[in-house]
Amino acid sequence: MAKLKPQTQTRRVLTYARPYWRTLSLATLCLLLSSGISLSLPWLLCDPVNIMLAQKSIPDLNIFMALIVLFFIQTLLSFAHNYLSGAVGQRVLADLRVGLFSHLQSLSLHFFLRRRTGELLSRLTNDLAEVQTLATELPVNIVRQAVILVGGVSIILVMNWRLSFLAFFLIPVIIFFARFMGRRLKALSTAVQDHLAQTTTLMEEMISGIRSIKSFGRETYEKERFSQQTGKTLAIMLKRLKISAAFGPLMVFLGFSTACGLMWYGAREVFLGKLSPGELIAFIMYAVIITGPVGSFARLFSKLQEGLGASRRVFELLDTVPKISDQRDAKILPALLGAVEFDRVCFHYIEGQAVLREVSFKIAPGEKVALVGPSGAGKSTLIHLLHRFYDPVSGGIFIDGQALQGLQLKSYYDQIAYVPQEVVLFGGTLRENILYGKLQASEAELISASKAAYAHEFIMAFPEGYETLVGEKGLTLSGGQRHRIAIARAFLKNPRMLILDEATAYLDNESERFIQAALDNLMKDKTTFMIAHRLTTIQKVDRILVFNQGRLAEEGNHEQLMAQQGLYHHLYTLKQADPLAPPQSV
Ligand code: ATP
């Protein structure tokens, strides 16, 4: 992807704030007024200070009390501005987060295979937070500092230009230090973000891989890996901390030194009668006020860089085009009959490593087809292609005579159902999990689907029945139970074509019997493709496609293939000898 120019990027980030322009305008108005008050304060203090120094009348000093009112108004304005711009920031962040979530879902499997989950999560959290700063806090802050800088400089020039030039000579020293440290800070901040993303990735891998870690007893190894990463992150964070901790104090030191220099020269001007004592104090206050924006411009600049870096990563994600999407003239698939044809389909994940080679077959509506073959033969890949998770590299797939690539995906997915090998239940109730198959299904439909899937009985045995919570915060179901929930989901959907990946995990006889009966119910009159791992299933299907190294090696029903005494016969005999642990799926 071509890199976006910083200006284009900033403009793009700002488009997210556009819907909230009214609130932002109000926030900016409050900001301008409160900055105006800040600027007027030294000026307003001039006379009271002169009065105090001349020890004139005491009632004149009441002006100090009037200043409290002004301070109070400024406090209210600052509050309003902080709250309003902060609220817009949070809204922009929420919009971006939802946008990114929904875009991620639309991307093809290709994309997810190349990325690590932790890295994606880091973009959804850390990077988005930085973009939020870029979209709202930064513009407002830059305006505030610019107003104070321009206003302050104009006022002191009018007050005493000679003294002003001395100030302009001293201030660049501050600018130099601020920019130098700002740049260092920016480089280190980027490194910190990268290290944090890697730390998140490791955490995520630990959580998702906890079973393997435990069963291999690799806790110490993983802890070591994590400590090393954390150590690296810590080292770079401490480096950044050193610079950021020195930044503020150094700026204050330079500010005070400038003030002393100005006092030294300004007092002469007072002796010569060119400046009143009150004006000198006001002048010094302005010089300090001007130093603030100069220091923070460098910091804002580094924040801007951080925000732009993060926004580049976020936009990279948003600009990733799904490899698989509807063609412009995609046709809506009418009621699916279930005829499937593969015509010389070739496929690879990695160039030069063919996974499917010239695979051709024709399946009639309603046929039950089992895919078998040694591990790595390409069965799952064929199922992916049938799902159009990927497109073939060459050759064509036809559904009821129409090219799959030319069909509107939703109209196709609405009519097929997939029961995976490893069923994932989403956090929520059992009811919600089954309704995933048809969101608006009635209670009667829900129960009838669960009964047909042999799930109703075990669900009702839970005290909470269909309202039982599953997933992270709830109950963990057994593999067999999860499978039956997935079958109930598929029943609700009432598809015309089924894709099944039989569980390889060993299920007890009872569980297996239930699942088999549920699947028999589900498959009735539907074209069914399944990766079969059980002998009982395989003997019942109409046709068996035997794959070997990406080629369709044999084709026929059980009896025909056994009579051929080929690969199928070999796999079947092996499996019969040891039904539990063969490396091939028959
Ligand atoms: P099993 O019975 O073990 O599940 P299978 O017959 O389903 O095997 P596939 O999963 O389709 O086989 O894999 C076929 C080949 O493609 C294998 O050599 C595998 O290493 C390769 N492969 C699968 N997925 C990917 C991927 N995402 N990237 C690269 N290669 C892949």
Coordinates of C-alpha atoms and ligand atoms in Angstrom, one line a residue:
M1 CA 0.0 0.0 0.0
A2 CA 1.3 3.5 -0.8
K3 CA 2.1 5.5 2.2
L4 CA -0.3 8.3 3.0
K5 CA 1.2 11.8 3.2
P6 CA 1.1 13.3 6.7
Q7 CA -1.3 16.1 5.5
T8 CA -3.7 13.7 3.8
Q9 CA -3.5 11.5 6.9
T10 CA -4.3 14.5 9.3
R11 CA -7.2 15.5 7.0
R12 CA -8.5 12.0 7.1
V13 CA -8.3 11.8 10.9
L14 CA -10.1 15.1 11.1
T15 CA -13.0 13.8 8.9
Y16 CA -13.8 11.6 11.9
A17 CA -14.3 14.7 14.0
R18 CA -16.5 16.4 11.4
P19 CA -19.9 15.1 12.6
Y20 CA -19.1 16.8 16.0
W21 CA -18.1 20.2 14.5
R22 CA -20.7 22.1 16.5
T23 CA -19.4 20.8 19.9
L24 CA -15.8 21.3 18.7
S25 CA -16.7 24.9 17.6
L26 CA -18.1 25.6 21.1
A27 CA -15.0 24.1 22.7
T28 CA -12.8 26.3 20.5
L29 CA -14.8 29.4 21.5
C30 CA -14.3 28.6 25.2
L31 CA -10.7 28.0 24.5
L32 CA -10.2 31.3 22.8
L33 CA -12.0 33.2 25.6
S34 CA -10.0 31.5 28.3
S35 CA -6.7 32.1 26.5
G36 CA -7.8 35.7 26.1
I37 CA -8.3 36.0 29.8
S38 CA -4.9 34.4 30.5
L39 CA -3.3 36.9 28.2
S40 CA -5.0 39.9 29.8
L41 CA -4.1 39.0 33.4
P42 CA -0.5 40.4 33.4
W43 CA -1.8 43.5 31.7
L44 CA -4.5 43.9 34.3
L45 CA -2.0 43.4 37.1
C46 CA 0.1 46.4 35.9
D47 CA -1.8 49.1 37.6
P48 CA -2.5 47.3 40.9
V49 CA 1.2 46.5 41.2
N50 CA 2.1 50.2 40.6
I51 CA -0.5 51.2 43.2
M52 CA 0.9 48.7 45.6
L53 CA 4.5 49.9 45.1
A54 CA 3.6 53.5 45.4
Q55 CA 1.6 52.6 48.5
K56 CA -1.3 54.8 47.4
S57 CA -4.9 54.3 48.6
I58 CA -5.9 51.0 50.1
P59 CA -9.4 50.8 48.4
D60 CA -7.7 50.8 45.0
L61 CA -6.3 47.4 45.9
N62 CA -9.8 46.0 45.6
I63 CA -9.0 45.4 42.0
F64 CA -7.2 42.2 43.2
M65 CA -10.6 40.9 44.4
A66 CA -12.2 41.7 41.0
L67 CA -9.5 39.6 39.4
I68 CA -10.8 36.6 41.4
V69 CA -14.1 36.9 39.4
L70 CA -12.1 36.9 36.2
F71 CA -10.2 33.8 37.3
F72 CA -13.4 32.1 38.1
I73 CA -14.8 32.8 34.7
Q74 CA -11.6 31.5 33.2
T75 CA -11.9 28.3 35.3
L76 CA -15.5 27.7 33.9
L77 CA -14.4 28.3 30.4
S78 CA -11.4 25.9 30.8
F79 CA -13.7 23.3 32.2
A80 CA -16.2 23.6 29.4
H81 CA -13.4 23.4 26.8
N82 CA -11.7 20.4 28.4
Y83 CA -15.0 18.5 28.8
L84 CA -16.4 19.3 25.3
S85 CA -13.2 18.5 23.4
G86 CA -12.6 15.4 25.6
A87 CA -16.2 14.1 24.9
V88 CA -15.7 14.6 21.1
G89 CA -12.4 12.6 21.5
Q90 CA -14.1 9.7 23.1
R91 CA -16.9 9.7 20.5
V92 CA -14.4 9.7 17.6
L93 CA -12.6 6.9 19.3
A94 CA -15.8 4.8 19.6
D95 CA -16.7 5.5 16.0
L96 CA -13.2 4.5 14.8
R97 CA -13.2 1.4 17.0
V98 CA -16.6 0.2 15.6
G99 CA -15.5 1.0 12.0
L100 CA -12.3 -0.9 12.4
F101 CA -14.0 -3.9 14.0
S102 CA -16.5 -4.1 11.2
H103 CA -13.8 -3.7 8.6
L104 CA -11.7 -6.5 10.1
Q105 CA -14.7 -8.8 9.9
S106 CA -15.1 -8.1 6.2
L107 CA -11.5 -9.2 5.4
S108 CA -10.6 -12.5 3.9
L109 CA -8.9 -15.4 5.7
H110 CA -5.8 -14.6 3.8
F111 CA -5.4 -11.5 5.9
F112 CA -5.9 -13.2 9.3
L113 CA -3.4 -15.9 8.4
R114 CA -0.7 -13.3 8.0
R115 CA -1.3 -11.4 11.2
R116 CA -0.9 -12.1 14.8
T117 CA -3.9 -11.6 17.0
G118 CA -2.0 -9.5 19.5
E119 CA -0.8 -7.1 16.9
L120 CA -4.3 -6.5 15.7
L121 CA -5.6 -6.1 19.2
S122 CA -2.8 -3.5 19.8
R123 CA -4.1 -1.5 16.8
L124 CA -7.6 -1.7 18.1
T125 CA -6.5 -0.3 21.5
N126 CA -3.2 1.6 21.7
D127 CA -3.1 3.0 18.2
L128 CA -6.7 4.1 18.3
A129 CA -6.1 6.0 21.5
E130 CA -3.3 7.9 19.8
V131 CA -5.4 8.7 16.8
Q132 CA -8.1 10.0 19.2
T133 CA -5.5 12.5 20.5
L134 CA -4.6 13.5 17.0
A135 CA -8.2 14.1 16.0
T136 CA -9.2 16.2 18.9
E137 CA -6.8 17.3 21.7
L138 CA -3.9 18.3 19.4
P139 CA -5.7 20.8 17.1
V140 CA -7.3 22.5 20.1
N141 CA -4.0 22.6 22.0
I142 CA -2.1 24.0 19.0
V143 CA -4.7 26.7 18.6
R144 CA -4.5 27.6 22.3
Q145 CA -0.7 27.8 22.2
A146 CA -0.7 29.8 19.0
V147 CA -3.1 32.4 20.4
I148 CA -1.0 32.8 23.5
L149 CA 2.2 33.0 21.5
V150 CA 1.0 35.5 19.0
G151 CA -0.9 37.5 21.5
G152 CA 1.9 37.6 24.1
V153 CA 4.6 38.6 21.5
S154 CA 2.4 41.4 20.2
I155 CA 1.8 42.8 23.7
I156 CA 5.4 42.8 24.8
L157 CA 6.5 44.5 21.5
V158 CA 4.1 47.3 22.2
M159 CA 5.2 47.5 25.8
N160 CA 9.0 47.8 25.2
W161 CA 10.6 46.7 22.0
R162 CA 14.2 46.8 23.3
L163 CA 13.4 44.4 26.1
S164 CA 11.3 42.3 23.7
F165 CA 14.3 41.8 21.5
L166 CA 16.3 40.6 24.4
A167 CA 13.5 38.1 25.1
F168 CA 13.6 37.0 21.4
F169 CA 17.3 36.4 21.7
L170 CA 16.9 34.2 24.8
I171 CA 13.8 32.3 23.7
P172 CA 15.4 30.4 20.7
V173 CA 17.7 28.7 23.2
I174 CA 14.7 27.3 24.8
I175 CA 13.3 26.3 21.4
F176 CA 16.5 24.5 20.5
F177 CA 16.5 22.4 23.6
A178 CA 12.8 21.7 23.3
R179 CA 13.0 20.5 19.7
F180 CA 16.1 18.4 20.4
M181 CA 14.5 16.6 23.3
G182 CA 11.1 16.4 21.5
R183 CA 12.8 14.5 18.6
R184 CA 14.5 12.0 20.9
L185 CA 11.2 11.5 22.7
K186 CA 9.4 10.8 19.5
A187 CA 11.8 8.1 18.4
L188 CA 11.7 6.5 21.8
S189 CA 7.8 6.7 21.9
T190 CA 7.6 4.8 18.6
A191 CA 9.9 2.1 19.9
V192 CA 7.9 1.9 23.1
Q193 CA 4.7 1.4 21.1
D194 CA 6.3 -1.4 19.1
H195 CA 7.5 -3.1 22.2
L196 CA 4.2 -2.9 23.9
A197 CA 2.5 -4.4 20.8
Q198 CA 4.9 -7.4 21.1
T199 CA 4.2 -7.7 24.8
T200 CA 0.5 -7.8 24.1
T201 CA 1.1 -10.5 21.4
L202 CA 3.0 -12.7 23.8
M203 CA 0.2 -12.3 26.4
E204 CA -2.4 -13.2 23.9
E205 CA -0.4 -16.2 22.7
M206 CA -0.1 -17.4 26.3
I207 CA -3.8 -17.2 26.9
S208 CA -4.8 -18.9 23.7
G209 CA -2.1 -21.5 23.9
I210 CA -2.4 -22.2 27.6
R211 CA -3.3 -25.9 27.0
S212 CA -0.2 -26.6 25.0
I213 CA 2.0 -24.6 27.5
K214 CA 0.6 -26.7 30.4
S215 CA 0.8 -30.0 28.6
F216 CA 4.4 -29.5 27.5
G217 CA 5.3 -28.0 30.9
R218 CA 6.7 -24.9 29.2
E219 CA 5.6 -22.4 31.9
T220 CA 9.2 -21.5 32.8
Y221 CA 10.2 -21.2 29.1
E222 CA 7.2 -18.9 28.4
K223 CA 7.9 -16.9 31.5
E224 CA 11.5 -16.5 30.4
R225 CA 10.3 -15.4 26.9
F226 CA 7.9 -12.9 28.4
S227 CA 10.4 -11.5 31.0
Q228 CA 12.9 -11.0 28.2
Q229 CA 10.4 -9.0 26.2
T230 CA 9.2 -7.1 29.3
G231 CA 12.8 -6.3 30.1
K232 CA 13.4 -4.8 26.7
T233 CA 10.2 -2.8 26.9
L234 CA 11.2 -1.6 30.4
A235 CA 14.6 -0.5 29.3
I236 CA 13.3 1.6 26.5
M237 CA 10.5 3.0 28.7
L238 CA 13.1 4.1 31.3
K239 CA 15.1 5.7 28.6
R240 CA 12.0 7.6 27.5
L241 CA 11.2 8.4 31.1
K242 CA 14.6 9.9 31.6
I243 CA 14.1 12.3 28.8
S244 CA 10.5 13.1 29.5
A245 CA 11.3 13.6 33.2
A246 CA 14.1 16.0 32.4
F247 CA 12.0 17.9 29.8
G248 CA 9.7 19.8 32.2
P249 CA 12.4 20.9 34.8
L250 CA 14.8 21.9 32.1
M251 CA 12.2 24.1 30.5
V252 CA 11.4 25.7 33.8
F253 CA 15.1 26.3 34.5
L254 CA 15.5 28.0 31.1
G255 CA 12.3 30.0 31.7
F256 CA 13.5 31.3 35.1
S257 CA 16.9 32.1 33.8
T258 CA 15.3 34.1 31.0
A259 CA 13.2 35.9 33.6
C260 CA 16.3 36.8 35.6
G261 CA 18.1 38.1 32.4
L262 CA 15.0 40.2 31.6
M263 CA 14.9 41.5 35.2
W264 CA 18.5 42.6 35.0
Y265 CA 17.9 44.6 31.8
G266 CA 14.3 45.7 32.6
A267 CA 15.2 47.2 36.0
R268 CA 17.5 49.6 34.1
E269 CA 14.6 50.6 31.9
V270 CA 12.6 51.3 35.0
F271 CA 15.4 53.4 36.5
L272 CA 15.5 55.4 33.2
G273 CA 11.7 55.9 33.5
K274 CA 11.0 54.0 30.2
L275 CA 8.9 51.3 32.0
S276 CA 6.8 51.3 35.2
P277 CA 7.6 48.6 37.8
G278 CA 4.1 47.1 37.2
E279 CA 4.9 46.9 33.5
L280 CA 8.2 45.2 34.1
I281 CA 6.5 42.5 36.2
A282 CA 3.8 42.2 33.5
F283 CA 6.5 41.9 30.9
I284 CA 8.3 39.1 32.7
M285 CA 5.0 37.3 33.2
Y286 CA 4.4 37.6 29.4
A287 CA 7.8 36.3 28.7
V288 CA 7.2 33.2 30.9
I289 CA 3.7 32.8 29.3
I290 CA 5.3 32.8 25.8
T291 CA 7.9 30.3 26.9
G292 CA 5.1 27.8 27.6
P293 CA 3.8 27.5 24.1
V294 CA 7.4 27.4 22.7
G295 CA 8.1 24.4 25.0
S296 CA 4.9 22.7 24.3
F297 CA 5.0 23.2 20.5
A298 CA 7.9 20.8 20.5
R299 CA 5.9 18.4 22.7
L300 CA 2.8 18.8 20.5
F301 CA 5.0 18.2 17.5
S302 CA 6.2 14.9 18.9
K303 CA 2.6 14.0 19.9
L304 CA 1.6 14.8 16.3
Q305 CA 4.3 12.5 15.0
E306 CA 3.1 9.7 17.4
G307 CA -0.5 10.2 16.3
L308 CA 0.4 10.2 12.6
G309 CA 2.4 7.0 13.1
A310 CA -0.6 5.3 14.8
S311 CA -3.0 6.7 12.3
R312 CA -0.9 5.3 9.5
R313 CA -1.1 1.8 11.0
V314 CA -4.9 2.2 11.6
F315 CA -5.5 3.4 8.0
E316 CA -3.4 0.6 6.6
L317 CA -5.9 -1.7 8.2
L318 CA -8.9 0.3 7.1
D319 CA -7.5 0.4 3.5
T320 CA -6.9 -3.3 3.3
V321 CA -9.2 -4.5 0.6
P322 CA -10.9 -7.9 1.1
K323 CA -9.4 -10.3 -1.4
I324 CA -12.7 -12.1 -1.6
S325 CA -15.8 -9.9 -2.1
D326 CA -18.8 -9.7 -4.4
Q327 CA -18.0 -8.9 -8.0
R328 CA -19.7 -5.7 -9.2
D329 CA -22.3 -7.6 -11.2
A330 CA -22.7 -10.5 -8.7
K331 CA -25.9 -12.5 -9.1
I332 CA -28.2 -13.4 -6.3
L333 CA -28.3 -17.1 -6.0
P334 CA -32.0 -18.3 -6.4
A335 CA -33.3 -21.2 -4.2
L336 CA -30.3 -23.5 -4.1
L337 CA -30.7 -27.0 -5.5
G338 CA -27.3 -28.2 -4.4
A339 CA -25.5 -29.2 -7.6
V340 CA -21.8 -28.7 -7.2
E341 CA -19.1 -28.9 -9.8
F342 CA -15.3 -28.5 -9.5
D343 CA -13.7 -28.1 -12.9
R344 CA -9.9 -28.6 -13.0
V345 CA -9.5 -26.6 -9.8
C346 CA -5.9 -25.7 -8.8
F347 CA -4.9 -23.9 -5.6
H348 CA -1.9 -22.9 -3.6
Y349 CA -1.4 -20.8 -0.4
I350 CA 2.2 -20.1 -1.2
E351 CA 3.4 -19.7 -4.8
G352 CA 5.0 -22.9 -6.1
Q353 CA 3.5 -25.2 -3.4
A354 CA 0.5 -26.7 -5.0
V355 CA -2.2 -27.8 -2.6
L356 CA -5.0 -28.8 -5.0
R357 CA -4.1 -30.0 -8.5
E358 CA -6.6 -30.2 -11.3
V359 CA -9.5 -31.4 -9.1
S360 CA -12.6 -32.1 -11.0
F361 CA -15.9 -33.7 -9.9
K362 CA -19.7 -33.2 -10.2
I363 CA -22.1 -33.7 -7.4
A364 CA -25.9 -34.0 -7.9
P365 CA -28.4 -32.2 -5.6
G366 CA -28.9 -34.1 -2.4
E367 CA -25.8 -36.3 -2.7
K368 CA -23.8 -37.0 0.5
V369 CA -20.1 -36.8 -0.2
A370 CA -17.2 -37.7 2.1
L371 CA -13.7 -36.3 1.6
V372 CA -11.0 -38.7 2.8
G373 CA -7.3 -38.9 2.4
P374 CA -4.0 -38.7 4.4
S375 CA -3.3 -35.6 6.5
G376 CA -2.3 -32.7 4.4
A377 CA -4.0 -34.1 1.2
G378 CA -6.0 -30.9 0.8
K379 CA -9.5 -31.8 2.2
S380 CA -9.8 -28.7 4.4
T381 CA -8.6 -26.6 1.6
L382 CA -11.3 -27.9 -0.7
I383 CA -13.9 -27.0 2.0
H384 CA -12.4 -23.5 2.2
L385 CA -12.8 -23.1 -1.6
L386 CA -16.3 -24.4 -1.4
H387 CA -17.0 -21.7 1.2
R388 CA -15.2 -19.2 -1.0
F389 CA -12.9 -18.2 1.8
Y390 CA -10.3 -18.4 -1.0
D391 CA -10.7 -18.4 -4.8
P392 CA -9.0 -21.1 -6.9
V393 CA -5.8 -20.1 -8.7
S394 CA -7.2 -21.7 -11.8
G395 CA -10.2 -23.7 -12.8
G396 CA -13.8 -23.0 -11.7
I397 CA -16.3 -24.0 -9.0
F398 CA -20.0 -24.0 -10.1
I399 CA -23.0 -24.0 -7.9
D400 CA -26.2 -25.1 -9.6
G401 CA -24.4 -24.4 -12.9
Q402 CA -23.4 -20.8 -11.9
A403 CA -19.8 -19.7 -11.2
L404 CA -19.3 -19.4 -7.5
Q405 CA -17.2 -16.2 -8.0
G406 CA -20.0 -14.5 -9.8
L407 CA -22.5 -15.1 -7.0
Q408 CA -23.5 -12.6 -4.3
L409 CA -21.8 -14.2 -1.3
K410 CA -24.6 -13.4 1.2
S411 CA -27.2 -15.1 -1.0
Y412 CA -24.9 -18.2 -1.0
Y413 CA -24.1 -18.2 2.7
D414 CA -27.7 -17.8 3.6
Q415 CA -28.4 -21.2 2.0
I416 CA -25.5 -23.2 3.3
A417 CA -24.4 -24.2 6.8
Y418 CA -21.1 -25.2 8.2
V419 CA -20.5 -27.4 11.3
P420 CA -16.8 -27.1 12.1
Q421 CA -14.6 -29.7 13.8
E422 CA -13.9 -27.4 16.8
V423 CA -17.1 -25.6 17.7
V424 CA -16.6 -22.2 19.2
L425 CA -19.4 -20.9 21.4
F426 CA -19.7 -17.2 21.8
G427 CA -19.9 -15.7 25.3
G428 CA -23.6 -15.5 26.1
T429 CA -26.5 -17.9 26.7
L430 CA -27.2 -21.2 25.0
R431 CA -30.3 -19.6 23.5
E432 CA -28.2 -16.8 21.9
N433 CA -25.7 -19.4 20.6
I434 CA -28.3 -21.5 18.9
L435 CA -30.2 -18.4 17.6
Y436 CA -27.0 -17.5 15.8
G437 CA -28.4 -19.8 13.0
K438 CA -31.5 -17.6 12.6
L439 CA -31.7 -14.5 14.8
Q440 CA -35.5 -14.0 14.6
A441 CA -36.4 -17.7 15.1
S442 CA -39.5 -18.3 17.3
E443 CA -39.4 -20.2 20.6
A444 CA -41.0 -23.2 18.9
E445 CA -38.4 -23.2 16.1
L446 CA -35.6 -23.0 18.7
I447 CA -36.9 -26.0 20.6
S448 CA -37.6 -28.1 17.6
A449 CA -34.1 -27.4 16.2
S450 CA -32.6 -28.3 19.6
K451 CA -34.6 -31.5 19.8
A452 CA -33.6 -32.5 16.2
A453 CA -30.0 -31.9 17.2
Y454 CA -30.4 -34.0 20.4
A455 CA -29.5 -31.0 22.4
H456 CA -32.8 -30.1 24.1
E457 CA -32.5 -32.8 26.8
F458 CA -29.1 -31.9 28.0
I459 CA -29.9 -28.2 27.9
M460 CA -33.0 -28.7 30.0
A461 CA -30.9 -30.6 32.5
F462 CA -29.1 -27.4 33.4
P463 CA -30.9 -25.4 36.1
E464 CA -31.0 -22.3 33.8
G465 CA -32.0 -24.3 30.7
Y466 CA -31.6 -22.2 27.5
E467 CA -30.5 -19.2 29.6
T468 CA -27.4 -21.0 30.8
L469 CA -24.3 -18.8 30.2
V470 CA -21.5 -20.3 28.2
G471 CA -18.1 -19.0 27.2
E472 CA -15.6 -17.1 29.3
K473 CA -18.0 -16.2 32.0
G474 CA -20.1 -19.3 32.0
L475 CA -20.2 -23.0 31.7
T476 CA -17.9 -25.1 29.6
L477 CA -19.7 -27.6 27.5
S478 CA -18.1 -31.0 26.5
G479 CA -16.9 -31.4 22.9
G480 CA -20.0 -33.5 22.1
Q481 CA -22.4 -31.0 23.6
R482 CA -20.8 -28.1 21.7
H483 CA -21.1 -30.1 18.5
R484 CA -24.8 -30.6 19.1
I485 CA -25.3 -26.9 19.7
A486 CA -23.6 -26.3 16.4
I487 CA -25.9 -28.8 14.8
A488 CA -28.9 -27.1 16.3
R489 CA -27.7 -23.8 14.9
A490 CA -27.5 -25.4 11.5
F491 CA -31.0 -26.9 11.8
L492 CA -32.4 -23.4 12.6
K493 CA -30.8 -22.1 9.5
N494 CA -32.4 -24.8 7.5
P495 CA -29.8 -24.7 4.7
R496 CA -29.9 -26.4 1.3
M497 CA -26.3 -27.5 1.5
L498 CA -24.2 -28.7 4.4
I499 CA -20.5 -28.7 5.0
L500 CA -19.4 -30.8 8.0
D501 CA -16.0 -31.3 9.5
E502 CA -16.4 -34.3 11.8
A503 CA -14.8 -34.0 15.2
T504 CA -11.6 -36.0 15.4
A505 CA -11.6 -35.9 19.2
Y506 CA -12.6 -39.2 20.8
L507 CA -16.2 -39.0 21.9
D508 CA -17.8 -41.7 24.1
N509 CA -20.2 -44.0 22.5
E510 CA -23.3 -42.3 23.8
S511 CA -22.1 -38.9 22.6
E512 CA -21.2 -40.3 19.2
R513 CA -24.6 -42.0 18.9
F514 CA -26.4 -38.7 19.6
I515 CA -24.2 -36.7 17.2
Q516 CA -24.6 -39.3 14.5
A517 CA -28.4 -39.3 14.9
A518 CA -28.5 -35.5 14.9
L519 CA -26.4 -35.4 11.7
D520 CA -28.6 -38.0 10.0
N521 CA -31.5 -35.8 10.7
L522 CA -29.8 -32.7 9.5
M523 CA -28.4 -34.2 6.3
K524 CA -31.8 -35.4 5.0
D525 CA -32.4 -34.2 1.4
K526 CA -29.4 -31.9 1.5
T527 CA -26.2 -31.9 -0.5
T528 CA -23.6 -32.7 2.1
F529 CA -19.8 -32.4 2.0
M530 CA -18.0 -33.8 5.0
I531 CA -14.5 -34.5 6.1
A532 CA -15.2 -37.9 7.6
H533 CA -13.2 -39.4 10.4
R534 CA -15.6 -42.2 11.4
L535 CA -16.1 -45.6 9.7
T536 CA -19.8 -45.5 10.4
T537 CA -20.2 -42.2 8.6
I538 CA -18.2 -43.2 5.6
Q539 CA -20.1 -46.4 4.8
K540 CA -23.4 -44.5 4.6
V541 CA -22.4 -41.7 2.1
D542 CA -23.3 -41.8 -1.6
R543 CA -19.9 -40.9 -2.8
I544 CA -16.4 -40.9 -1.4
L545 CA -13.7 -38.6 -2.9
V546 CA -10.2 -39.8 -2.0
F547 CA -7.5 -37.2 -2.0
N548 CA -3.8 -37.8 -2.1
Q549 CA -1.2 -34.9 -2.3
G550 CA -3.8 -32.5 -3.7
R551 CA -5.1 -34.8 -6.4
L552 CA -8.4 -36.6 -6.5
A553 CA -7.0 -40.1 -6.5
E554 CA -10.2 -42.3 -6.2
E555 CA -13.9 -41.8 -6.4
G556 CA -16.9 -44.1 -5.7
N557 CA -18.9 -45.5 -2.9
H558 CA -17.5 -47.6 -0.1
E559 CA -18.0 -51.0 -1.8
Q560 CA -16.6 -49.9 -5.1
L561 CA -13.6 -48.4 -3.5
M562 CA -12.9 -51.4 -1.3
A563 CA -13.1 -53.6 -4.4
Q564 CA -10.4 -51.4 -6.1
Q565 CA -8.0 -52.3 -3.4
G566 CA -6.3 -48.9 -3.7
L567 CA -5.5 -46.0 -1.3
Y568 CA -9.0 -46.0 0.2
H569 CA -8.8 -49.7 0.9
H570 CA -5.4 -49.2 2.6
L571 CA -6.6 -46.2 4.7
Y572 CA -9.8 -48.1 5.7
T573 CA -7.9 -51.2 6.8
L574 CA -5.5 -49.1 8.8
K575 CA -8.4 -47.3 10.5
Q576 CA -10.2 -50.5 11.3
A577 CA -7.1 -51.9 13.0
D578 CA -6.7 -48.7 15.1
P579 CA -9.8 -46.6 15.1
L580 CA -8.4 -44.0 17.6
A581 CA -5.3 -42.5 16.3
P582 CA -4.6 -42.7 12.6
P583 CA -3.0 -39.7 10.9
Q584 CA -5.5 -39.8 8.0
S585 CA -9.2 -39.0 7.9
V586 CA -11.0 -42.3 7.2
Ligands
ATP1 P1 -5.8 -32.8 7.7 O1 -6.5 -34.1 7.5 O2 -4.6 -33.0 8.5 O3 -6.7 -31.7 8.3 P2 -6.1 -31.8 5.0 O4 -6.2 -32.9 4.0 O5 -7.4 -31.1 5.4 O6 -5.3 -32.3 6.3 P3 -5.2 -29.2 4.3 O7 -5.4 -28.6 5.7 O8 -6.2 -28.8 3.2 O9 -5.1 -30.7 4.4 O10 -3.7 -28.8 3.9 C1 -3.2 -29.1 2.6 C2 -1.8 -28.5 2.5 O11 -1.9 -27.1 2.5 C3 -0.9 -28.9 3.6 O12 0.4 -29.2 3.1 C4 -0.8 -27.7 4.5 O13 0.5 -27.6 5.0 C5 -1.0 -26.6 3.5 N1 -1.7 -25.4 4.1 C6 -2.9 -25.4 4.7 N2 -3.2 -24.2 5.2 C7 -2.2 -23.4 4.8 C8 -1.9 -22.0 4.9 N3 -2.8 -21.2 5.5 N4 -0.8 -21.5 4.4 C9 0.1 -22.3 3.8 N5 -0.1 -23.6 3.6 C10 -1.2 -24.2 4.1

